[in-house]
mmCIF file with all atom_site columns, C-alpha atoms (C1' of nucleotides) in Angstrom:
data_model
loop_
_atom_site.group_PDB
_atom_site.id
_atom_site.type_symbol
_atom_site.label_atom_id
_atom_site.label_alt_id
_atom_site.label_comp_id
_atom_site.label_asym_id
_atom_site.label_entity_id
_atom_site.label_seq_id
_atom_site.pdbx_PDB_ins_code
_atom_site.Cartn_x
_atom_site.Cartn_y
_atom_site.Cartn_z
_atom_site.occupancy
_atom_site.B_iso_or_equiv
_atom_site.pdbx_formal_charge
_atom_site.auth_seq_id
_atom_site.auth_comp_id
_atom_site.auth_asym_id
_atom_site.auth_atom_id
_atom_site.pdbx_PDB_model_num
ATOM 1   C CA    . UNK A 1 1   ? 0.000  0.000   0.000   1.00 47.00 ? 1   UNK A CA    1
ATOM 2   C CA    . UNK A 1 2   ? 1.822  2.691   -1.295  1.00 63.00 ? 2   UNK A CA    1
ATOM 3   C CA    . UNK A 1 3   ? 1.271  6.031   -1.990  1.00 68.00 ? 3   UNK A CA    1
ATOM 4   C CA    . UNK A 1 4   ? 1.255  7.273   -5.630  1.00 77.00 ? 4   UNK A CA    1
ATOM 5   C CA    . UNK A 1 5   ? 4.449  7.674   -6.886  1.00 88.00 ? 5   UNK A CA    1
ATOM 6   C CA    . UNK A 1 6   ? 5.097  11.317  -8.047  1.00 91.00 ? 6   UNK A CA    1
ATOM 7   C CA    . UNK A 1 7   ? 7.816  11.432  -10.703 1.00 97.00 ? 7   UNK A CA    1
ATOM 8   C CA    . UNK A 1 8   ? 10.453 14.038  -12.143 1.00 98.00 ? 8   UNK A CA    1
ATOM 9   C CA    . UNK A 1 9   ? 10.729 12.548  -14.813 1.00 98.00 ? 9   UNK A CA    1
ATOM 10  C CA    . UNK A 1 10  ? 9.796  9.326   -16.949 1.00 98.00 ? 10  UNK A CA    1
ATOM 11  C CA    . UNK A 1 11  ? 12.351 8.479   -19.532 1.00 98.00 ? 11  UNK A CA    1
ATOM 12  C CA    . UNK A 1 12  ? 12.690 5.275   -22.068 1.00 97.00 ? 12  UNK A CA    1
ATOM 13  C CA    . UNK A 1 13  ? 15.334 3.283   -21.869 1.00 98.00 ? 13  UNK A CA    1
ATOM 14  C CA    . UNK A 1 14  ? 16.744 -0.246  -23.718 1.00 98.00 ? 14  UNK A CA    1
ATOM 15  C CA    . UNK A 1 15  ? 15.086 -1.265  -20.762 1.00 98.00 ? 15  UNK A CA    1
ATOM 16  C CA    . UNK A 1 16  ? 11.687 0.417   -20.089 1.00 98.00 ? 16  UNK A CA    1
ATOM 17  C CA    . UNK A 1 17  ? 10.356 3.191   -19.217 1.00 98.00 ? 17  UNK A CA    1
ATOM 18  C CA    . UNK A 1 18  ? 11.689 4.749   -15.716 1.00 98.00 ? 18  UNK A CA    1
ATOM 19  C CA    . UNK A 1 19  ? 10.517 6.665   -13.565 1.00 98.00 ? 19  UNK A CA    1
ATOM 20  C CA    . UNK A 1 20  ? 12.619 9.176   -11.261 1.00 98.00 ? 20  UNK A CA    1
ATOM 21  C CA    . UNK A 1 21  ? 11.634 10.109  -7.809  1.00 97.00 ? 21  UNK A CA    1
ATOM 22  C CA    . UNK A 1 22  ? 13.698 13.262  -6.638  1.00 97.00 ? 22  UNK A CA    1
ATOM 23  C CA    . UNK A 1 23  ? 14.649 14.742  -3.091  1.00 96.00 ? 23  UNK A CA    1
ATOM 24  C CA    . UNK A 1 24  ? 15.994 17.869  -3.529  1.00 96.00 ? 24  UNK A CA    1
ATOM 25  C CA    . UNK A 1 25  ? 18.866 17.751  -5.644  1.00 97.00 ? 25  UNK A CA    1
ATOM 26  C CA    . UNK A 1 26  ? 19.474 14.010  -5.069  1.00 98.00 ? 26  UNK A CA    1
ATOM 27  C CA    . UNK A 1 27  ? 18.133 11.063  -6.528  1.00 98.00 ? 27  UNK A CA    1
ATOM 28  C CA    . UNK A 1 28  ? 15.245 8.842   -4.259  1.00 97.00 ? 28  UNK A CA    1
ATOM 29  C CA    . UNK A 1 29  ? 14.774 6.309   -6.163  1.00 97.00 ? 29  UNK A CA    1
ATOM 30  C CA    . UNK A 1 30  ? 14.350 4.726   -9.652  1.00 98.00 ? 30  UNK A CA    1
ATOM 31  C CA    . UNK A 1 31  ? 11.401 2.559   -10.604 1.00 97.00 ? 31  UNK A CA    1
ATOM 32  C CA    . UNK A 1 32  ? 10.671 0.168   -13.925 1.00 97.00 ? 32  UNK A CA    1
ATOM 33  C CA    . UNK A 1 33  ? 7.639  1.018   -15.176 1.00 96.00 ? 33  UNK A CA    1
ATOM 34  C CA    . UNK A 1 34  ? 5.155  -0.382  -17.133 1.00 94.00 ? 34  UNK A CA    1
ATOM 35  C CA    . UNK A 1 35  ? 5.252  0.860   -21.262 1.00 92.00 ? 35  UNK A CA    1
ATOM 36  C CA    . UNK A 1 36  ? 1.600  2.234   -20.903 1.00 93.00 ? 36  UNK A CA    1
ATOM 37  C CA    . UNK A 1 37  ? 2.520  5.251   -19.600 1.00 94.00 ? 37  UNK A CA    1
ATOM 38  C CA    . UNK A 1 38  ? 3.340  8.556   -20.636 1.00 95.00 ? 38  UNK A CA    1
ATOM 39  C CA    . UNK A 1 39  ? 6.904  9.593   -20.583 1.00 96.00 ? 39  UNK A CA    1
ATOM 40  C CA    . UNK A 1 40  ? 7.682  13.059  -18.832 1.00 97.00 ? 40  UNK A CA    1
ATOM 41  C CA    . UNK A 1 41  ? 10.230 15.150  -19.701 1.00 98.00 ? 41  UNK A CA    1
ATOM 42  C CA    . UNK A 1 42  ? 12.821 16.848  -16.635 1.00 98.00 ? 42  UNK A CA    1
ATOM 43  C CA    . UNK A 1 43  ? 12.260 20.323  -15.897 1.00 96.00 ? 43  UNK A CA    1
ATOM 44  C CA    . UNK A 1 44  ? 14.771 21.207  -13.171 1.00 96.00 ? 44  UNK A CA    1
ATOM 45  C CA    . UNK A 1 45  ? 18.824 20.727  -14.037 1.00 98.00 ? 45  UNK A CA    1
ATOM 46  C CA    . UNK A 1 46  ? 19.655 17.989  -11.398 1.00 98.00 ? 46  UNK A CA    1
ATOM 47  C CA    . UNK A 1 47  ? 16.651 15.767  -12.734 1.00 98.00 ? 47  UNK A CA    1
ATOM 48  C CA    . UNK A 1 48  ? 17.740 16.615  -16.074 1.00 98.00 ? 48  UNK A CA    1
ATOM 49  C CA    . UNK A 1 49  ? 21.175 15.683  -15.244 1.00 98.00 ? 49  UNK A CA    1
ATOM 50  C CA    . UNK A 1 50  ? 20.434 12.203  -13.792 1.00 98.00 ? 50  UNK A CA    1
ATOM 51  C CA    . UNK A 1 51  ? 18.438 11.412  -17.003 1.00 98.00 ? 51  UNK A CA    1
ATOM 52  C CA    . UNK A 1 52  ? 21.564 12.890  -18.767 1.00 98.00 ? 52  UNK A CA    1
ATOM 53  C CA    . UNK A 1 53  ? 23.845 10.315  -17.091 1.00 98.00 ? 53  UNK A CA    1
ATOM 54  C CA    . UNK A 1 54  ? 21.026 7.394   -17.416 1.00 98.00 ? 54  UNK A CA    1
ATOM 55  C CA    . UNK A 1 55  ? 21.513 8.206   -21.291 1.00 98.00 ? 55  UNK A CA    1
ATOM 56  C CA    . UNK A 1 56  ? 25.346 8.060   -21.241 1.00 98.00 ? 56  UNK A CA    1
ATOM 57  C CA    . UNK A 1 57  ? 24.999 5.005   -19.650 1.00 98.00 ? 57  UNK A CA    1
ATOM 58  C CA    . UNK A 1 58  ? 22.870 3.036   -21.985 1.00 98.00 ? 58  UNK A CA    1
ATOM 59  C CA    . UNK A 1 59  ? 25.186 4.160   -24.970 1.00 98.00 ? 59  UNK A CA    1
ATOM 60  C CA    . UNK A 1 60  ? 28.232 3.335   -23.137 1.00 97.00 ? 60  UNK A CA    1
ATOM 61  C CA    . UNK A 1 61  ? 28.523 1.481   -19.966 1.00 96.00 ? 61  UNK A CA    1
ATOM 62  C CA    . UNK A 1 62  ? 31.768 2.087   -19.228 1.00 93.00 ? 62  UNK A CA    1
ATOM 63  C CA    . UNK A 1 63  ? 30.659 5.010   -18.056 1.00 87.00 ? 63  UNK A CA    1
ATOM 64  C CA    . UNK A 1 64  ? 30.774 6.341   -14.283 1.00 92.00 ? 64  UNK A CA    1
ATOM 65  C CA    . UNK A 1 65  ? 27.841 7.772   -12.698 1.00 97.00 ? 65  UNK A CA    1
ATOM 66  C CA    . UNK A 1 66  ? 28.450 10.757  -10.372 1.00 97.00 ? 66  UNK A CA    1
ATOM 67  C CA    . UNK A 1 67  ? 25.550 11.790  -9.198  1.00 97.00 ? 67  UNK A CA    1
ATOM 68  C CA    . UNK A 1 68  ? 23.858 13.300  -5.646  1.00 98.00 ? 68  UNK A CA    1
ATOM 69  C CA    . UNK A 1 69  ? 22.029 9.753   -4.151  1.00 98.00 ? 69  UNK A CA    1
ATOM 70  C CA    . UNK A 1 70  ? 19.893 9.554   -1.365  1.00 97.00 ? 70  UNK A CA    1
ATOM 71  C CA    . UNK A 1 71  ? 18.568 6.144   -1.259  1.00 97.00 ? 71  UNK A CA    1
ATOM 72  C CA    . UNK A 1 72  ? 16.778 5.518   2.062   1.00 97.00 ? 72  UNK A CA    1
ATOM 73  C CA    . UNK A 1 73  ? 17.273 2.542   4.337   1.00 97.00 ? 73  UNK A CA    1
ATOM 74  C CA    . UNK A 1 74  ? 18.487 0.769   7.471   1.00 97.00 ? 74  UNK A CA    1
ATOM 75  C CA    . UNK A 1 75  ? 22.346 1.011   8.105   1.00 97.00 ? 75  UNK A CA    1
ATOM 76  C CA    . UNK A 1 76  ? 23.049 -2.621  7.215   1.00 98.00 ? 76  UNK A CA    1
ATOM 77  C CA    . UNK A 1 77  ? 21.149 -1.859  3.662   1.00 98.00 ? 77  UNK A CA    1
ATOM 78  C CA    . UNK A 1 78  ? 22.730 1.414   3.582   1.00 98.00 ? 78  UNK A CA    1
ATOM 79  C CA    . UNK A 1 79  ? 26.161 -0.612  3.576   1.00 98.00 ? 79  UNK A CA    1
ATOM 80  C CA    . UNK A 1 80  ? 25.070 -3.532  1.453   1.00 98.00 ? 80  UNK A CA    1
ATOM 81  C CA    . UNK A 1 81  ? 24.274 -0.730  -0.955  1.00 98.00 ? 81  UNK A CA    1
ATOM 82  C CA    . UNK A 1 82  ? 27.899 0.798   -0.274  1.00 98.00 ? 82  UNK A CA    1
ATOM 83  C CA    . UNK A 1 83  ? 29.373 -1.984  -1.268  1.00 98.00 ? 83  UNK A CA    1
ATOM 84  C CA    . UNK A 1 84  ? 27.674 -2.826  -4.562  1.00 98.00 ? 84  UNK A CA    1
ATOM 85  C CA    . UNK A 1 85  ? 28.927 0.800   -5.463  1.00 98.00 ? 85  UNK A CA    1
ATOM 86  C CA    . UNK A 1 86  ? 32.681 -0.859  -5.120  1.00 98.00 ? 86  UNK A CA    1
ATOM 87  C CA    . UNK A 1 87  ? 31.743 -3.537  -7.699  1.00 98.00 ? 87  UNK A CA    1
ATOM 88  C CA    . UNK A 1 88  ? 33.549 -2.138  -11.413 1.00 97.00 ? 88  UNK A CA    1
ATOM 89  C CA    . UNK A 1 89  ? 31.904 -2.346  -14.533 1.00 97.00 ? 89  UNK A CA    1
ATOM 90  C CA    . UNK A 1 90  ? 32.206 -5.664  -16.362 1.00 96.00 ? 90  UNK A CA    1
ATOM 91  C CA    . UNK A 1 91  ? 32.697 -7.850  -12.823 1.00 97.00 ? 91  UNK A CA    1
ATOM 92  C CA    . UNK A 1 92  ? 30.366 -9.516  -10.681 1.00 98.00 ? 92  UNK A CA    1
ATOM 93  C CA    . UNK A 1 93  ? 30.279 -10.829 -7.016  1.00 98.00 ? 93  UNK A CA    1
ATOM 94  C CA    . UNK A 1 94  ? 28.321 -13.434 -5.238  1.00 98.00 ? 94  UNK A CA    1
ATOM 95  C CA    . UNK A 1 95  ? 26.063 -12.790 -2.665  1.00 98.00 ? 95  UNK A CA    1
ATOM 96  C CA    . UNK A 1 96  ? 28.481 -14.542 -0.249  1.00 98.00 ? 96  UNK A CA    1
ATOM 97  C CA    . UNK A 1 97  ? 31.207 -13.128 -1.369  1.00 98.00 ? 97  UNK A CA    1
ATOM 98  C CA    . UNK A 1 98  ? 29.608 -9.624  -0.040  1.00 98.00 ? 98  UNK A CA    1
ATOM 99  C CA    . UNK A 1 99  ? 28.434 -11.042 3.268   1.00 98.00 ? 99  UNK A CA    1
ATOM 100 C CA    . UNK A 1 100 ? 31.728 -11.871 4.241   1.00 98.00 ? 100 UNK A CA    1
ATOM 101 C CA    . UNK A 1 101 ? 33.233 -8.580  3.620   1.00 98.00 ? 101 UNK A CA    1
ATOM 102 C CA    . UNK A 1 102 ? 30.150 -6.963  5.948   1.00 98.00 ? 102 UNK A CA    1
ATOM 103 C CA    . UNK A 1 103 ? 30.812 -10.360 7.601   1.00 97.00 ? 103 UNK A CA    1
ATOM 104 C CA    . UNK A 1 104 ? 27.204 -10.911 7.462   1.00 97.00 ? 104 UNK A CA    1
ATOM 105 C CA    . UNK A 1 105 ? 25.062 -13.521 5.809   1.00 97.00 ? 105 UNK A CA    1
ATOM 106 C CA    . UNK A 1 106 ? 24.259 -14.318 1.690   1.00 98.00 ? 106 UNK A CA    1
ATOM 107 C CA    . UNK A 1 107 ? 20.456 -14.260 2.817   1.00 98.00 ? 107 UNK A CA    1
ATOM 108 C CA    . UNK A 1 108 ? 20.794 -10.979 4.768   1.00 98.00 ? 108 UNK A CA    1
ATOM 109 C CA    . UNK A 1 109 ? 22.591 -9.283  1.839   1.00 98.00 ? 109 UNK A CA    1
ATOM 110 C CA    . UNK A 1 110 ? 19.736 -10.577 -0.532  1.00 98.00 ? 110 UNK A CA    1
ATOM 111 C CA    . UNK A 1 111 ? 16.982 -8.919  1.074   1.00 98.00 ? 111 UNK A CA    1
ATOM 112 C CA    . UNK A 1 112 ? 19.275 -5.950  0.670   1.00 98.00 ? 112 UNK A CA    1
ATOM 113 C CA    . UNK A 1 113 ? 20.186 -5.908  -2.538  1.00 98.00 ? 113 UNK A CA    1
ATOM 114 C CA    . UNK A 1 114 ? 16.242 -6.963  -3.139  1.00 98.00 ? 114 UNK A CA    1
ATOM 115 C CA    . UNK A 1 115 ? 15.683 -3.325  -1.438  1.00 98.00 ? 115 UNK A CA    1
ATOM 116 C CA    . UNK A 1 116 ? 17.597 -1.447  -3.104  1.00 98.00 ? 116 UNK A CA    1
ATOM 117 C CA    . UNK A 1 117 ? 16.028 2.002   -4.377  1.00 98.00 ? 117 UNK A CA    1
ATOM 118 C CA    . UNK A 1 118 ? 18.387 2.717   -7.097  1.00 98.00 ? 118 UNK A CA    1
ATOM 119 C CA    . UNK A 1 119 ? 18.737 0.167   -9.499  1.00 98.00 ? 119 UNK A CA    1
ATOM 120 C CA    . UNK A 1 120 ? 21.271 0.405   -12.231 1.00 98.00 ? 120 UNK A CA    1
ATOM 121 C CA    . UNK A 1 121 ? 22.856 3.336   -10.951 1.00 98.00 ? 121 UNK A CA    1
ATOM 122 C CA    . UNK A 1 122 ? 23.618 1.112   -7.665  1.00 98.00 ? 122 UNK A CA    1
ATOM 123 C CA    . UNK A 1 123 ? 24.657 -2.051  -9.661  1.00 98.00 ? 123 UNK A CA    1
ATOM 124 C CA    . UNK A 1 124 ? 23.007 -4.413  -7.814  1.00 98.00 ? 124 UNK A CA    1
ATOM 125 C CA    . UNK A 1 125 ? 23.013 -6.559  -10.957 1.00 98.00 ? 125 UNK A CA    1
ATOM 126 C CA    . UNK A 1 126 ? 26.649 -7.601  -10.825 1.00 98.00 ? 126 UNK A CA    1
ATOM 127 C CA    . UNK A 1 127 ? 25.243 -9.282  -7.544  1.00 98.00 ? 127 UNK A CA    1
ATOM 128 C CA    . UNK A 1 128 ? 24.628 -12.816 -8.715  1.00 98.00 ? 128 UNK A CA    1
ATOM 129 C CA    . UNK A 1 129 ? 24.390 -16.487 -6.797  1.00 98.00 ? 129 UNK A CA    1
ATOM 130 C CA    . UNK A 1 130 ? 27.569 -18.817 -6.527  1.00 97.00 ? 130 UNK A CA    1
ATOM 131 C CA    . UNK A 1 131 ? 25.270 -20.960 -8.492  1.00 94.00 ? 131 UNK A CA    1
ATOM 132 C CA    . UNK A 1 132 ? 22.756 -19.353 -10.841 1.00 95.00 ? 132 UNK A CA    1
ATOM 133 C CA    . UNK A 1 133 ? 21.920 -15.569 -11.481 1.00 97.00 ? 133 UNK A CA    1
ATOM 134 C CA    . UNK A 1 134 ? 20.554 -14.436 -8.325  1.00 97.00 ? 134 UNK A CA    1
ATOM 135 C CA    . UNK A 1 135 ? 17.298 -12.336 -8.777  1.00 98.00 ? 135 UNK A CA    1
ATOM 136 C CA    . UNK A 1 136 ? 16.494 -8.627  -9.721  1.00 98.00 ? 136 UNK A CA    1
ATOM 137 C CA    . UNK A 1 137 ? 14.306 -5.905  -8.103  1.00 97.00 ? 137 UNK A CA    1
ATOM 138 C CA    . UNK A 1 138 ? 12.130 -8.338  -6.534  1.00 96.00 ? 138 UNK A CA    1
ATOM 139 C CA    . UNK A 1 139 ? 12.203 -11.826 -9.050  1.00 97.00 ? 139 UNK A CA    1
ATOM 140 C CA    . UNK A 1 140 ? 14.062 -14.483 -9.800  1.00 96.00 ? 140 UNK A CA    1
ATOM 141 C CA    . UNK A 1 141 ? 12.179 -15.016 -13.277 1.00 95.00 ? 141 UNK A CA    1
ATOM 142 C CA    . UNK A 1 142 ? 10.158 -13.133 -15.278 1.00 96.00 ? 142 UNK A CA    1
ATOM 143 C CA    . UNK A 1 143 ? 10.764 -9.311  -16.642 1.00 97.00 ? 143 UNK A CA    1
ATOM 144 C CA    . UNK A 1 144 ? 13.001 -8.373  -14.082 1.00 97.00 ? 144 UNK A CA    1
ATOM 145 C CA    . UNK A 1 145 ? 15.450 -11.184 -14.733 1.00 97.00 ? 145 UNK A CA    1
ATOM 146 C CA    . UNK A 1 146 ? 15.187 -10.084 -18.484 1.00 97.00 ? 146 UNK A CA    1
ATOM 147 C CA    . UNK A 1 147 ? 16.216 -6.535  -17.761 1.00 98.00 ? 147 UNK A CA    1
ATOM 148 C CA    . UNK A 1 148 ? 19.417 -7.967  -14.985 1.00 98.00 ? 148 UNK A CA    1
ATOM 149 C CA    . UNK A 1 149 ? 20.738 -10.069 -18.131 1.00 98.00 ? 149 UNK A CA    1
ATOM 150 C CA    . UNK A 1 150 ? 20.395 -7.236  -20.773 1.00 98.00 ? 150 UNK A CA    1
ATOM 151 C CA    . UNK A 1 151 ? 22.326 -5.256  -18.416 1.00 98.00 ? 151 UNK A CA    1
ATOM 152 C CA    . UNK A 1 152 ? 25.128 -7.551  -17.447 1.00 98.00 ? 152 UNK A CA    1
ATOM 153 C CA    . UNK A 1 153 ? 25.446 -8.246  -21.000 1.00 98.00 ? 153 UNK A CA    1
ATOM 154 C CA    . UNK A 1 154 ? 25.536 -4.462  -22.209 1.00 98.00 ? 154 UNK A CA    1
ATOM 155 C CA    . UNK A 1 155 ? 28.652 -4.329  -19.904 1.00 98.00 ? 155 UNK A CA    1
ATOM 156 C CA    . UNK A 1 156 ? 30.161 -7.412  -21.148 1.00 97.00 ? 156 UNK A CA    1
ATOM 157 C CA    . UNK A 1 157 ? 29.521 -10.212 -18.435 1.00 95.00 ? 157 UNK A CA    1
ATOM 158 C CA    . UNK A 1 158 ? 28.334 -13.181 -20.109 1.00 85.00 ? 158 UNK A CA    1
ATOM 159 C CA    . UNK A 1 159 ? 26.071 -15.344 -17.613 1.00 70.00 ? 159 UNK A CA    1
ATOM 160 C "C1'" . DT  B 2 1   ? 19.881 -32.958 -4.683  1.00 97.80 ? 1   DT  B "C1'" 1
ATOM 161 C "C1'" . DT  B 2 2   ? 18.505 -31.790 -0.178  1.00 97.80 ? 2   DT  B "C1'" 1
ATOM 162 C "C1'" . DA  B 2 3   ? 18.671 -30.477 4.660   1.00 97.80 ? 3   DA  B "C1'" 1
ATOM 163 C "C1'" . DG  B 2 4   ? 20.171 -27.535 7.717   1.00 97.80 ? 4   DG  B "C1'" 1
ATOM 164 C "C1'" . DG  B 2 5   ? 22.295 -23.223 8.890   1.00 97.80 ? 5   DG  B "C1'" 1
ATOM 165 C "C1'" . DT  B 2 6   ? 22.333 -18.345 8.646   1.00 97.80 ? 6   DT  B "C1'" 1
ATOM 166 C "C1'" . DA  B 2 7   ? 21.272 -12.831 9.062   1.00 97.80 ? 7   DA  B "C1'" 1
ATOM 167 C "C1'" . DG  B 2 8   ? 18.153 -9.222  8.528   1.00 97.80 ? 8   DG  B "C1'" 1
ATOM 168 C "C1'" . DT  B 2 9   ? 13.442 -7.642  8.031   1.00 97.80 ? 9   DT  B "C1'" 1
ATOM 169 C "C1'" . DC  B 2 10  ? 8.420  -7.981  8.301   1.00 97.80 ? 10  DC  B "C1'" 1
ATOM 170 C "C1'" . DT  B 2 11  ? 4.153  -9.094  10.384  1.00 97.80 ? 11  DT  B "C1'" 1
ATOM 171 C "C1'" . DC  B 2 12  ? 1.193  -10.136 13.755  1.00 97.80 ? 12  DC  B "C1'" 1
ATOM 172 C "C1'" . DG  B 2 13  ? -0.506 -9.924  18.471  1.00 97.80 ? 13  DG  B "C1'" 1
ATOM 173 C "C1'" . DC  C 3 1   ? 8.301  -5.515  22.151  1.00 97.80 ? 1   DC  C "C1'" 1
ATOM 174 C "C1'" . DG  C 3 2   ? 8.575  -10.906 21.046  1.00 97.80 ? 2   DG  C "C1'" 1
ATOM 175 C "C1'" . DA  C 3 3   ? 7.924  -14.874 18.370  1.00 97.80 ? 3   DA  C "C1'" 1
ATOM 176 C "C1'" . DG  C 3 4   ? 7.606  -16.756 13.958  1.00 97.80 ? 4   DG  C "C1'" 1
ATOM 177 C "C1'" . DA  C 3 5   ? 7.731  -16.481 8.949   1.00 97.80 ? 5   DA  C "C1'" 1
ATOM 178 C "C1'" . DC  C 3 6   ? 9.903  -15.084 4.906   1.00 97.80 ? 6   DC  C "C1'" 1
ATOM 179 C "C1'" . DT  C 3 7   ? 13.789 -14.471 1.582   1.00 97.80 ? 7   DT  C "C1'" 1
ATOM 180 C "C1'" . DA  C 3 8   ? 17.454 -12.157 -4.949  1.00 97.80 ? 8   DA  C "C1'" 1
ATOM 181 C "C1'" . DC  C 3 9   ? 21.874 -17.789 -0.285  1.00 97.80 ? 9   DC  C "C1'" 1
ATOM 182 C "C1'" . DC  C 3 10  ? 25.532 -21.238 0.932   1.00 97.80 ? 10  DC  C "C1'" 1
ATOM 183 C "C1'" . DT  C 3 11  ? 27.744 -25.532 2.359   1.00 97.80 ? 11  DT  C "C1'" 1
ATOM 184 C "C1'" . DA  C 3 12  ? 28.242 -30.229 3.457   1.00 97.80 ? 12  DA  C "C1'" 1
ATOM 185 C "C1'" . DA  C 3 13  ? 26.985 -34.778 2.737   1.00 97.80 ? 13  DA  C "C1'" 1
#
DNA sequence: TTAGGTAGTCTCG
DNA sequence: CGAGACTACCTAA
């Protein structure tokens, strides 16, 4: 039961349509949306920015983000999230392999990564199982699984 | 292949 | 608050 979203800004992608959620200058979150919808163009300069930098991404992805975030969470997310920020383009780590730097556990860093508010720019889908691709925003099959693969193989990691 | 272990969060009451 | 359930998992056998 959430409230309805308000957007900045709904931009297509290779992937979708997104919609941006603001906070001030910083980005809140990012959400796939459905392809009914109307896009909406930015208005203010940092919205415009981060669609800027979504762009640049999806023609290039060796590309950096730098960008104000403010994703909201509990500190153990917050770090989870921290971490996945570490991860370069082109590589992926397990969810194990994460716990035991936060010296946590594969499960625990799962429901993080599930959480996280910012996907693509915080790479959560270089996060993937010892054995077996993980999941993405939420699934482990379906549309979201389709959009962690087109992703992972746009930056050159071959499943 | 599965059984058991694990850490963090959510949901009731 | 507290117990129990629910995960985008992992390891040993």
């Amino acid at each position: 039961m959430n409230p309805i979203p308000h957007y900045q800004a709904i931009t297509s992608s290779p992937i979708g349509l997104l919609g941006l959620i603001m906070e001030g200058d910083a980005l809140y979150s990012i959400d796939f949306l459905a392809d009914d919808v109307e896009p909406l163009a930015a208005e203010d300069r940092s919205t415009i920015q981060v669609v800027s930098q979504l762009q640049h991404y999806f023609r290039q992805a060796d590309w950096c983000f730098s960008l104000p975030l403010k994703p909201v969470g509990t500190p153990f997310q917050l770090s989870v999230w921290q971490q996945l920020q570490q991860i370069p383009v082109g590589e992926v780590r397990t969810y194990g392999e994460i716990a035991k730097v936060l010296k946590s556990g594969p499960r625990a860093v799962g429901n993080a990564c599930r959480k996280n508010p910012l996907p693509v720019i915080v790479p959560c889908h270089r996060v993937v199982a010892a054995s077996g691709p993980g999941g993405y925003a939420g699934q482990t099959q379906g549309r979201n699984m389709t959009i962690k693969g087109w992703l992972l193989a746009h930056e050159g990691v071959t499943i």
